[in-house]
Tab-separated table of C-alpha atoms in Angstrom:
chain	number	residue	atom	x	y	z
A	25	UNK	CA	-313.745	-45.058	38.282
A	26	UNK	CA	-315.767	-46.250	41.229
A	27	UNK	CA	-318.384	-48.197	39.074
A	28	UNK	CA	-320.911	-45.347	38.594
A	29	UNK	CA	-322.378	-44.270	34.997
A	30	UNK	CA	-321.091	-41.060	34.280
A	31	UNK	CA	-323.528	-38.471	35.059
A	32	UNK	CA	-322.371	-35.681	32.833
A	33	UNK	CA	-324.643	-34.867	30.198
A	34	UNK	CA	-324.645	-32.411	27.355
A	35	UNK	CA	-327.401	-30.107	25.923
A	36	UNK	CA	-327.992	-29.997	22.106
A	37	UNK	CA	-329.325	-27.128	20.344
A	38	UNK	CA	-332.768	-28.199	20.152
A	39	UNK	CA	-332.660	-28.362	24.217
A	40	UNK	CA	-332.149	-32.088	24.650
A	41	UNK	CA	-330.027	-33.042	27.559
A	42	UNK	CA	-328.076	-36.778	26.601
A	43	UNK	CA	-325.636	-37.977	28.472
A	44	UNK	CA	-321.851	-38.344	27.710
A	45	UNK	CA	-321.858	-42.479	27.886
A	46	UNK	CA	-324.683	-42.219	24.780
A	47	UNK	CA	-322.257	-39.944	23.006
A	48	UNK	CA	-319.745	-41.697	23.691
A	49	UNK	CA	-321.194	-44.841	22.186
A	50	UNK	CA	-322.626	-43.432	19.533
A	51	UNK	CA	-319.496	-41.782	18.230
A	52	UNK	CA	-318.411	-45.349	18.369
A	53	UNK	CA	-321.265	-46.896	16.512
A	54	UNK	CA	-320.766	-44.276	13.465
A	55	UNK	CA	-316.618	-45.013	13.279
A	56	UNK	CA	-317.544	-48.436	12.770
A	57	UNK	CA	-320.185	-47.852	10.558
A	58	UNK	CA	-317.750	-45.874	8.686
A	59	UNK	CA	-315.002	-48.383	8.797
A	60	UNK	CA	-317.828	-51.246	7.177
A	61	UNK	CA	-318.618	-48.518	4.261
A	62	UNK	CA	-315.136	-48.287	3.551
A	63	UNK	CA	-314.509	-51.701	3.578
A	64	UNK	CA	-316.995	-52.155	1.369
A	65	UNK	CA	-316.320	-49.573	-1.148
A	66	UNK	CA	-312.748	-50.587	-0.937
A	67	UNK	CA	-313.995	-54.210	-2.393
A	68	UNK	CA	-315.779	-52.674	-4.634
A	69	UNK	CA	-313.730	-50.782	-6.520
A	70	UNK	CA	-309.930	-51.967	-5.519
A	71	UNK	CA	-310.059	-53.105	-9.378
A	72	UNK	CA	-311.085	-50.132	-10.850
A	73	UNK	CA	-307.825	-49.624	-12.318
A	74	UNK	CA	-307.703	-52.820	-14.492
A	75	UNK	CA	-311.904	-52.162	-15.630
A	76	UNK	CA	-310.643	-48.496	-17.190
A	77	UNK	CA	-308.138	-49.985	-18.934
A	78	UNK	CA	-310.437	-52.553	-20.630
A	79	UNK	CA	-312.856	-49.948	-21.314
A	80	UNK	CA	-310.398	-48.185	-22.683
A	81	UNK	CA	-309.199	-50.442	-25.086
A	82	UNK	CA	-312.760	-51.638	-25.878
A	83	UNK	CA	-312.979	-48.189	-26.689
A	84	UNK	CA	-310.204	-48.239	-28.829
A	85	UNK	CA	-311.610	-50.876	-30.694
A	86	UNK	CA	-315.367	-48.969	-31.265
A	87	UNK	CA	-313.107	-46.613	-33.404
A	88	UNK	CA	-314.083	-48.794	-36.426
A	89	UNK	CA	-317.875	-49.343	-37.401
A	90	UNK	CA	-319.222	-52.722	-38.430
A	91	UNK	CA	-319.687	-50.944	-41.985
A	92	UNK	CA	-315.646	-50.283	-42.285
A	93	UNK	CA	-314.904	-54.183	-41.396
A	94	UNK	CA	-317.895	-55.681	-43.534
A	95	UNK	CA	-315.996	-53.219	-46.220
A	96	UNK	CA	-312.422	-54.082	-45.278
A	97	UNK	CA	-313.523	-58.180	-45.853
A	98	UNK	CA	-315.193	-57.692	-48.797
A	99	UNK	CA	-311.567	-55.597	-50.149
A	100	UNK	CA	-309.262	-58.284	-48.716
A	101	UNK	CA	-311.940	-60.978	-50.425
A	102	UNK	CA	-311.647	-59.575	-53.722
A	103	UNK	CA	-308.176	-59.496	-53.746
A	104	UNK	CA	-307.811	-62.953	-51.992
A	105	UNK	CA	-310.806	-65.086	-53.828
A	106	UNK	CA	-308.981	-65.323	-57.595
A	107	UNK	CA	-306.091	-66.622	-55.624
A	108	UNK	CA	-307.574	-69.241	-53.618
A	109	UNK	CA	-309.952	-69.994	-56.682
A	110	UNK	CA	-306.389	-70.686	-58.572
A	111	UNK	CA	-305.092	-72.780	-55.739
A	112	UNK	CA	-307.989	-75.061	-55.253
A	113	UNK	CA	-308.181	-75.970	-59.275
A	114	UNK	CA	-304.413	-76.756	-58.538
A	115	UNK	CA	-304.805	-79.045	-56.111
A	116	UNK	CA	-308.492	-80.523	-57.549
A	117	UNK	CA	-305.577	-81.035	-60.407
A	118	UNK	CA	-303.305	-82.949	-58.506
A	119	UNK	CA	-305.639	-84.956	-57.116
A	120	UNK	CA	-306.704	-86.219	-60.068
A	121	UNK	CA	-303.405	-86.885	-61.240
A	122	UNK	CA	-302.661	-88.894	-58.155
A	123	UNK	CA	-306.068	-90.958	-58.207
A	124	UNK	CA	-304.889	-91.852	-61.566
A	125	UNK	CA	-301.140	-92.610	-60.423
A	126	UNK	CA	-303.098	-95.166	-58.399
A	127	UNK	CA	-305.168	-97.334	-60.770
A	128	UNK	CA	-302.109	-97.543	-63.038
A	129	UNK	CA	-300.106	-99.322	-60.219
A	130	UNK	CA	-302.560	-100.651	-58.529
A	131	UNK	CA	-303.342	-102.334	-62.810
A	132	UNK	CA	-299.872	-103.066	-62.975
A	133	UNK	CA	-299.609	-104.872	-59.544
A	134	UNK	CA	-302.202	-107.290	-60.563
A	135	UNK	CA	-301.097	-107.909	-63.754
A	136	UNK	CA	-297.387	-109.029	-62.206
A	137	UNK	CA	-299.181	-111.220	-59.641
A	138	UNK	CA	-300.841	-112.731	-62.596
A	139	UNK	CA	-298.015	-113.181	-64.451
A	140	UNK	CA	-295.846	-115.073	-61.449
A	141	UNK	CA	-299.162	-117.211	-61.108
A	142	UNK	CA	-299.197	-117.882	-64.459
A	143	UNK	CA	-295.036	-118.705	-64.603
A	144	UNK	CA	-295.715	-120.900	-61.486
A	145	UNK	CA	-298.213	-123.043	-63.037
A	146	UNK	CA	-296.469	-123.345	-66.061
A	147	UNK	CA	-293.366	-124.326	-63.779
A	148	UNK	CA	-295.177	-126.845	-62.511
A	149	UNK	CA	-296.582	-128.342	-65.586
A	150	UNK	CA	-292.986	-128.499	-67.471
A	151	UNK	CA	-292.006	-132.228	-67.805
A	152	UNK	CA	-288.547	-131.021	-66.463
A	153	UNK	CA	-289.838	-129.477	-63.264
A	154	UNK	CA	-290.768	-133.127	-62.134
A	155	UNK	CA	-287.175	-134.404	-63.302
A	156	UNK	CA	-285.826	-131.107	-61.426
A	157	UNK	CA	-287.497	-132.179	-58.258
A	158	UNK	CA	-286.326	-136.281	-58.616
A	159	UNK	CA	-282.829	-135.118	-59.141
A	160	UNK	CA	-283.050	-133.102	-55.913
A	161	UNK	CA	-284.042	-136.102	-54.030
A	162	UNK	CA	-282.403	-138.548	-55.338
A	163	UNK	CA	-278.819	-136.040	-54.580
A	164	UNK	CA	-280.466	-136.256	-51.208
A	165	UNK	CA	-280.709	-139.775	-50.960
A	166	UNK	CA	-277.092	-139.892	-52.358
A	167	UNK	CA	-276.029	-137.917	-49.542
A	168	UNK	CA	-277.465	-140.048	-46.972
A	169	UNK	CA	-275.953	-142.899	-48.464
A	170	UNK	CA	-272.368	-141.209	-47.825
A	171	UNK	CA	-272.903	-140.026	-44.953
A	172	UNK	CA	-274.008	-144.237	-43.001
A	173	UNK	CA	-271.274	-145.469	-45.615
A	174	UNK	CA	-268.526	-142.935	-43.962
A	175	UNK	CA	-270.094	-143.829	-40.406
A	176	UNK	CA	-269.561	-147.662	-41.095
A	177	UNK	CA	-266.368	-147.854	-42.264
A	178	UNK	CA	-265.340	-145.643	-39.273
């Protein structure tokens, strides 16, 4: 091309000359246009796929009315309640039983503590406790005795 604007032109219907360069361009302009839209509609509904199926299965699920699963609770709590009813008396029951368990030993736990306090004092009021204990250190005393008469005679 030697730099010059085109100068062919073409006549429309309604008698409009336009030249071929505006043509040009514009057929340009509207395949990008067209390009952006489908871009965009691309992005918009590329996960199309995956929102049917939820609606489908949400649809799947509308099959049963609020009244058929109020009705369907109240069945299953008829037949459930006596049961549970049973089951919590049971273990109301055992509780009980267990809180008692519990004050008897915790009864009998301070009664033995009282009764080695009381077996310790009297220990240590018996006459023979005291002759016990100057036995012990006179033995000890014995002992020592041996022991510096061995090392002397060595």
């Amino acid at each position: 091309m030697d730099g010059r604007k085109s100068m062919a032109s073409t006549t429309f219907a309604t008698g409009l000359e336009v030249p071929l360069d505006s043509c040009a361009q514009s057929l340009h302009a509207s395949c990008q246009l067209l390009h952006a839209a489908m871009v965009s509609m691309h992005a918009a509904t590329y996960d199309v796929p995956r929102l049917q199926r939820i609606l489908h299965n949400t649809k799947c699920y509308d099959l049963v009315t609020g009244t058929q699963v109020r009705d369907a609770q109240d069945a299953l709590s008829d037949e459930i309640g006596p049961q549970l009813d049973e089951l919590m008396g049971k273990a109301a029951q055992g509780l009980v039983k267990l809180q008692t368990r519990e004050e008897t030993l915790v009864q009998r736990a301070q009664a033995q503590r009282a009764k080695e306090e009381q077996a310790a004092r009297e220990a240590e009021q018996d006459p023979r406790h005291e002759l016990v204990a100057r036995l012990a250190k006179l033995e000890e005393q014995r002992d020592a005795l041996q022991l510096e008469l061995a090392q002397a005679s060595a």
